[in-house]
Short mmCIF file of C-alpha atoms and ligand atoms in Angstrom, two decimals:
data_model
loop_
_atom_site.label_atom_id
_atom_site.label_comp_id
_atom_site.label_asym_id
_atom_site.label_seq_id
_atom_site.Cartn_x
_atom_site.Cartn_y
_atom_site.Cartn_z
CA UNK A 1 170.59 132.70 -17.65
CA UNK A 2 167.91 134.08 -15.08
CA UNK A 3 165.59 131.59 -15.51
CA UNK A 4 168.64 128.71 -14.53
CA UNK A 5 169.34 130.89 -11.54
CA UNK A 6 165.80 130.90 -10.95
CA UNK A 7 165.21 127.34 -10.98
CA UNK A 8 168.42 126.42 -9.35
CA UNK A 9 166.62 128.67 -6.53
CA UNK A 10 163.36 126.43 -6.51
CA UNK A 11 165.05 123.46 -6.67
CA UNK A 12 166.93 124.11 -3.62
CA UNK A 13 164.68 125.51 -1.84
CA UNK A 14 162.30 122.99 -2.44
CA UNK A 15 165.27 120.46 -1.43
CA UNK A 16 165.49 122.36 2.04
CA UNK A 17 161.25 121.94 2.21
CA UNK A 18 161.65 118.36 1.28
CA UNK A 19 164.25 117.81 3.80
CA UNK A 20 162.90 119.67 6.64
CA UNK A 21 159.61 117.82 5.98
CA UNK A 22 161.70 114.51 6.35
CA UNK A 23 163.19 115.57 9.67
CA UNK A 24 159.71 116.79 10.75
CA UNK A 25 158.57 113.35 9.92
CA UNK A 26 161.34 111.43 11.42
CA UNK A 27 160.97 113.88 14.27
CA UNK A 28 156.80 113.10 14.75
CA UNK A 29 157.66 109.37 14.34
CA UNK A 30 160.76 109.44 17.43
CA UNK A 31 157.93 111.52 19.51
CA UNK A 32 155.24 109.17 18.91
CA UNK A 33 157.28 106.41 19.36
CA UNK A 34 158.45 107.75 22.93
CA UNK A 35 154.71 108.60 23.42
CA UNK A 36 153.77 104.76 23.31
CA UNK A 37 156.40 103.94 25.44
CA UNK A 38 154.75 106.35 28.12
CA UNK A 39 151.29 104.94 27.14
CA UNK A 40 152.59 101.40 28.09
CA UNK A 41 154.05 102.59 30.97
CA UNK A 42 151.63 104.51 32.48
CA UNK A 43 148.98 101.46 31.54
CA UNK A 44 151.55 98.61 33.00
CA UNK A 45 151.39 101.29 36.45
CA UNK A 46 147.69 101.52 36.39
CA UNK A 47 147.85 98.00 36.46
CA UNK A 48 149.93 97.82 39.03
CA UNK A 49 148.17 100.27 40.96
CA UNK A 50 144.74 98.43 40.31
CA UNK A 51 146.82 94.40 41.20
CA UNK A 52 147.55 96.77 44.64
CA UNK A 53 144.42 97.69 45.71
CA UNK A 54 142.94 94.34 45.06
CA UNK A 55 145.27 92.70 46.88
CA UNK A 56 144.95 95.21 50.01
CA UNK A 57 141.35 94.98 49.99
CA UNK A 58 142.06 91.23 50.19
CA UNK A 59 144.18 92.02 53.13
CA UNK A 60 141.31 94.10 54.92
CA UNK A 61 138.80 91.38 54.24
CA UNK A 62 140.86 88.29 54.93
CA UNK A 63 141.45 90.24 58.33
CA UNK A 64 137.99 90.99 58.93
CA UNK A 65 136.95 87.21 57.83
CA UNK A 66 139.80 85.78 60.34
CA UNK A 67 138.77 87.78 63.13
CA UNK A 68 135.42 86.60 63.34
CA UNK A 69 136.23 82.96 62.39
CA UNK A 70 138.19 83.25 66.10
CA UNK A 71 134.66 83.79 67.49
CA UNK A 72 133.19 80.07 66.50
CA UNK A 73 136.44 78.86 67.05
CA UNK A 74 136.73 79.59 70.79
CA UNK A 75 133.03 78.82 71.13
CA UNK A 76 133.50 74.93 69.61
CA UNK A 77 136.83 75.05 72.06
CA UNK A 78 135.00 76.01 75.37
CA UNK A 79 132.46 73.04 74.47
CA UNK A 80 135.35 70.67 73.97
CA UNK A 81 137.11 71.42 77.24
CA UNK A 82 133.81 70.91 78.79
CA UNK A 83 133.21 67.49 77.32
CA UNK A 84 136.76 66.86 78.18
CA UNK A 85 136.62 67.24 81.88
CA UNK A 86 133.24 65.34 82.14
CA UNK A 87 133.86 62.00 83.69
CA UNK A 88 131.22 60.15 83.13
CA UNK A 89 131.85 60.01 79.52
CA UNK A 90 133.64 56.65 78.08
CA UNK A 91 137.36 57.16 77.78
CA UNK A 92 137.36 56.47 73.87
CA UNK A 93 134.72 59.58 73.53
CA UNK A 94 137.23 61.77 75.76
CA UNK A 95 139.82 60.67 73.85
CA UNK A 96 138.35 62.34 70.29
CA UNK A 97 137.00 65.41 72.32
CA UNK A 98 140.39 66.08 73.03
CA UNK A 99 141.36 65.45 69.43
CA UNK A 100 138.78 68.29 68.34
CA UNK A 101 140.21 70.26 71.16
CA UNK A 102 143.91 70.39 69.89
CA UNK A 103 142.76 70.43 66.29
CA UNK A 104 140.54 73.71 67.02
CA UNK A 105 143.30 74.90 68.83
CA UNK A 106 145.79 74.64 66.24
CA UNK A 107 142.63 76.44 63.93
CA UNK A 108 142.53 79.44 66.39
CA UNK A 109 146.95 79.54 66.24
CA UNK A 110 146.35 79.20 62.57
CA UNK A 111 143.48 82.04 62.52
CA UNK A 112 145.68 84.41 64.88
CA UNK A 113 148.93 84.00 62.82
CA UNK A 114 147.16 85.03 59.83
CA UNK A 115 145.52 87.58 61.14
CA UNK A 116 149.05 89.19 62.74
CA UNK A 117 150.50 88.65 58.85
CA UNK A 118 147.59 90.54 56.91
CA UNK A 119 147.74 93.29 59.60
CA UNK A 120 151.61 93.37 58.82
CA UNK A 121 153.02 95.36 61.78
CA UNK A 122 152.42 93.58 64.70
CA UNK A 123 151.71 96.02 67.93
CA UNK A 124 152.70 93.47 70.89
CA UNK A 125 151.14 92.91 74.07
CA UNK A 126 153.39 93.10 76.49
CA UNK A 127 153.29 91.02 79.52
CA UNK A 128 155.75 90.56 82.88
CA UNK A 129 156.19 86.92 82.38
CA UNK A 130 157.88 84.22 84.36
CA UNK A 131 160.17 81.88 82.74
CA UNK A 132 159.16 79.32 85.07
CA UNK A 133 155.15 79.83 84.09
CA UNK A 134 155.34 80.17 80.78
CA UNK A 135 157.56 76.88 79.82
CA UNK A 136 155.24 74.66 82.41
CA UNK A 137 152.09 75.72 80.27
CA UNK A 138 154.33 75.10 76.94
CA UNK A 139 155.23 71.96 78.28
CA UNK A 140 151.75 71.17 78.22
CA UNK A 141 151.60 72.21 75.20
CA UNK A 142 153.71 70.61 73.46
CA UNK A 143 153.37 67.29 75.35
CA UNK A 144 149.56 66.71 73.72
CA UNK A 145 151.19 67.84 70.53
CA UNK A 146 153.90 65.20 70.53
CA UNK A 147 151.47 62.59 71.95
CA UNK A 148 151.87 59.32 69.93
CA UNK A 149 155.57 59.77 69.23
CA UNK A 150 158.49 58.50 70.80
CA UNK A 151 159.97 62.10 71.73
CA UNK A 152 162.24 62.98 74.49
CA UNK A 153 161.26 66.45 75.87
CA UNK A 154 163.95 68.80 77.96
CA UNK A 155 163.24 71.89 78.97
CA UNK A 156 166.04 73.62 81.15
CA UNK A 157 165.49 76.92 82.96
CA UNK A 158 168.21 79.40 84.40
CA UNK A 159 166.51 82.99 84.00
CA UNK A 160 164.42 83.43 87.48
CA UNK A 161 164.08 87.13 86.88
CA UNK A 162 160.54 88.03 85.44
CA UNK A 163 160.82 89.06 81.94
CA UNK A 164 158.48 91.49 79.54
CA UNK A 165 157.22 89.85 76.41
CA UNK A 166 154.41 89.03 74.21
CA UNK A 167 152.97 86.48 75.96
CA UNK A 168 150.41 84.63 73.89
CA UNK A 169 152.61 85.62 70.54
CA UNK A 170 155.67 84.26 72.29
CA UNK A 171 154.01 80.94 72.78
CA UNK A 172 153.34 80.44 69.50
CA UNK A 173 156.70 81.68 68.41
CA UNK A 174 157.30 78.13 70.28
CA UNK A 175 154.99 76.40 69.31
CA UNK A 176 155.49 77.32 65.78
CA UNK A 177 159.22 76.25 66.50
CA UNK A 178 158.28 72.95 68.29
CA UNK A 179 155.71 71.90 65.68
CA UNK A 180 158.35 72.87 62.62
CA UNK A 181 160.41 70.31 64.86
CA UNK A 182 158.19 67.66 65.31
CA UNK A 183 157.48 67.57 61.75
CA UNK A 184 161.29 66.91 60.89
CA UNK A 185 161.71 64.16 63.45
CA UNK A 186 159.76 61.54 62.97
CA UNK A 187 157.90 58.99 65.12
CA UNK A 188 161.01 59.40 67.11
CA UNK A 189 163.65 61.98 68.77
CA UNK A 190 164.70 64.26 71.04
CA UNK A 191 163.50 68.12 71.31
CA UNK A 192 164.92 70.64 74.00
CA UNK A 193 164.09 74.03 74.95
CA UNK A 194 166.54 76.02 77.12
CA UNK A 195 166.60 79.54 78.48
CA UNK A 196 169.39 81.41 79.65
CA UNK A 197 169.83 84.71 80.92
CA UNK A 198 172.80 87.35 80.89
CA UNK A 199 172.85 90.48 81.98
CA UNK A 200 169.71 91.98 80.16
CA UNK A 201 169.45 89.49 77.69
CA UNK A 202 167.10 86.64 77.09
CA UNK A 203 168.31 83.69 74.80
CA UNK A 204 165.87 80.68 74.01
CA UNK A 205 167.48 78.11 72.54
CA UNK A 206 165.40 75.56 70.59
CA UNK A 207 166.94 72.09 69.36
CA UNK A 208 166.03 69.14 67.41
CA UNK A 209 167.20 65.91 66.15
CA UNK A 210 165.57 65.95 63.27
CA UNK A 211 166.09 65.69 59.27
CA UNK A 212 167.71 69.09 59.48
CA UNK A 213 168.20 71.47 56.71
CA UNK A 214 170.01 71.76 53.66
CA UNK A 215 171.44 75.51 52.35
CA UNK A 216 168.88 75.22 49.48
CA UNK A 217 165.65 75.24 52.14
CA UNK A 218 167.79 77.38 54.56
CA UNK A 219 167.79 79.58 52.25
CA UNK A 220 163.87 80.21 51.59
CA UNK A 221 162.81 79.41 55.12
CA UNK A 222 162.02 82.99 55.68
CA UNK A 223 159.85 83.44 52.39
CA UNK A 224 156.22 84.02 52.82
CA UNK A 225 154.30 80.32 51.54
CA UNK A 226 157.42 78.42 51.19
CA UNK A 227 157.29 74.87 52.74
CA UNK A 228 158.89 71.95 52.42
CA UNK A 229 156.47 70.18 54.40
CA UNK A 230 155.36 66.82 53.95
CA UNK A 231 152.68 66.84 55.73
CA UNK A 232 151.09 69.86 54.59
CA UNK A 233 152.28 73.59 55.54
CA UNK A 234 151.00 77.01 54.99
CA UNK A 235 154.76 78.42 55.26
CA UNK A 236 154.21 81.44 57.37
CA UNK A 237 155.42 79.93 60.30
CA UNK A 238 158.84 81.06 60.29
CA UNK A 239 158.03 84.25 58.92
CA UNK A 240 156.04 84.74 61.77
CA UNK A 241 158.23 83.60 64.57
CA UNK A 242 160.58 86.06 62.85
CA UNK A 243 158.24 89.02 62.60
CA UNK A 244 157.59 88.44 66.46
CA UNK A 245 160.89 88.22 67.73
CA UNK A 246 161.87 90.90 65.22
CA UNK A 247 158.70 93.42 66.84
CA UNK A 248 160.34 92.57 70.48
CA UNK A 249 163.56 94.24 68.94
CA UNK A 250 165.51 90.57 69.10
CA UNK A 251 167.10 88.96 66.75
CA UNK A 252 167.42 84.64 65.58
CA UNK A 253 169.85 82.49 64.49
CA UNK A 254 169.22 79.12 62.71
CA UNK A 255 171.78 76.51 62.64
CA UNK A 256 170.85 73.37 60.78
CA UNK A 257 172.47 70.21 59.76
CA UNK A 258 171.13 67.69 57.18
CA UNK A 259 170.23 64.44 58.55
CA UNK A 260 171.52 65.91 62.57
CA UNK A 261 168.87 68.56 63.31
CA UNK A 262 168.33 72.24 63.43
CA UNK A 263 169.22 74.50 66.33
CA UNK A 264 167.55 77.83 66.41
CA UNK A 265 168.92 80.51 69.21
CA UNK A 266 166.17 83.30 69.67
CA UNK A 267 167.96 86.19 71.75
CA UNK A 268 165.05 89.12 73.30
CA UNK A 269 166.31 92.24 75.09
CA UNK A 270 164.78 91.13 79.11
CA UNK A 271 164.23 94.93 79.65
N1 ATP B 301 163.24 72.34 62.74
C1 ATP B 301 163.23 72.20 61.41
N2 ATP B 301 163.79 71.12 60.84
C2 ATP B 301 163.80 70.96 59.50
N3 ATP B 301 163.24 71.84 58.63
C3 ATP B 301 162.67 72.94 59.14
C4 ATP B 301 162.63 73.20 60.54
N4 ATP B 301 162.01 74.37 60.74
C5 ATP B 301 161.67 74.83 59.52
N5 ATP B 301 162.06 73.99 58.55
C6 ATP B 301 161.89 74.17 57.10
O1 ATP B 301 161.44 75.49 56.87
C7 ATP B 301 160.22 75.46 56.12
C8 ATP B 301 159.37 76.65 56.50
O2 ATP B 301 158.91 76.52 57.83
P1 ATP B 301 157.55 77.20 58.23
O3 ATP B 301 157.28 76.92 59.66
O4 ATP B 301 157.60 78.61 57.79
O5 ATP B 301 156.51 76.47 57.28
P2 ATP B 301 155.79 75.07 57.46
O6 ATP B 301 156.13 74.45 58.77
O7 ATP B 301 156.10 74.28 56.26
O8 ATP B 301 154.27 75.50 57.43
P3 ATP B 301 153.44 76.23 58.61
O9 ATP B 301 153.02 77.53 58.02
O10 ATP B 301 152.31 75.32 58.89
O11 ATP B 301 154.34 76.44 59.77
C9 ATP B 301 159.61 74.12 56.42
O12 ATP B 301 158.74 73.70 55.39
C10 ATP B 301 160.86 73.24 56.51
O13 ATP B 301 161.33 72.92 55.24
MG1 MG B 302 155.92 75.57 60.54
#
């Protein structure tokens, strides 16, 4: 009789050890199991965290690179204005110095608008600039830019008060703008740049009459490296003209019509 109570004892009890060992186990195995999850986590951060650094110390350098490519850059564009104003040079020879002159020019725009995206913030320069100035010299501009094509140029003035802004960035913003424009219209078309004022606004209104925009493109326009470019496009354009106008606490609109053209308003506080 004792010895069934007895066993009936053991084999219980060893039931409860066997059990408890089971729960241990399963216990151990959910732990460890949640312990590789944290592993791979922590490793997929580090990873991150390593993808991070990399890439800022590409920032840093590309900066650092960019800046002193501008020094060359402006060197090689000094000679070519030289060359370009000496007259005793045969008009075929001026006419390819002042093809290296636009193309090094477009290098140093290039070279400045990457160096104001790997910098990220941009910290402006302001200027007091006349409307009147500053679309005369853009007019320039954009006139040996849009040499060999058929393009009718307007630009249309109404602010007369003097107005702060980024000078040099604000150029390119429109040049940027005029270039994304002569790109969609062709050998032939008609481009406009207008500028209005009310009260202490500024709007700039640039217009084109080119392939336009579908809602797909319109879409990505903004995205870092996105182009739809033809002929050949980095894609930080417009995220550039929009980080400028952004950093002089104005806003854009763009307004585009397959096959019409694209209309972009760019309104700036004239403070
Ligand atoms: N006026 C325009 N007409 C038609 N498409 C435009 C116009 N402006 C911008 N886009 C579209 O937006 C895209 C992005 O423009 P963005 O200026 O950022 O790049 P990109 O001109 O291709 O290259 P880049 O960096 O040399 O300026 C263009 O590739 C084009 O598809
Ligand atoms: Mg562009």
């Amino acid at each position: 009789e004792k010895a069934t109570v007895a066993f009936s004892i053991i084999r219980s009890l060893s039931a409860m050890v066997r059990k408890s060992n089971e729960t241990f186990l399963e216990d151990l195995k959910a732990k460890n199991e949640k312990l590789e999850i944290a592993n791979k986590n922590l490793r997929e951060a580090q990873e991150e965290l390593i993808r991070q650094e990399r890439f800022s110390n590409l920032g840093k350098f590309s900066s650092m690179i960019l800046h002193d490519l501008k020094n060359p850059i402006s060197i090689i564009k000094a000679y070519a204005q030289m060359l370009k104003g000496d007259e005793s040079l045969p008009e075929r020879t001026i006419k390819y110095i002042s093809n290296i002159h636009n193309e090094v020019e477009r290098l140093n725009n290039l070279a400045n608008e990457l160096l104001d995206y790997s910098r990220g913030d941009i910290r402006l320069n302001m200027n007091i600039v006349n409307i009147d100035d500053f679309l005369s010299r853009l007019k320039t501009s954009i006139e040996s830019r849009f040499a060999n094509k058929n393009i009718n140029l307007r630009f249309e003035n109404s602010c007369k008060n003097p107005v702060l802004l980024d000078y040099e960035r604000f150029f390119r913003v429109l040049m940027n703008l005029a270039e994304n424009a002569r790109k969609a219209m062709g050998k032939k078309g008609i481009f406009s740049i207008s500028v209005t004022e009310d009260h202490s606004f500024i709007t700039f209104i640039v217009q084109d009459n080119g392939e336009g925009m579908d809602k797909e493109t319109m879409k990505h326009i903004f995205e870092p490296f996105y182009s739809s470019s033809k002929s050949g496009g980095t894609g930080l354009g417009m995220v550039i003209v929009k980080n400028v106008i952004e950093a002089h606490d104005g806003h854009m609109e763009v307004e585009s019509t397959p096959g019409r053209g694209t209309k972009i308003s760019i309104t700036i506080p004239a403070k």
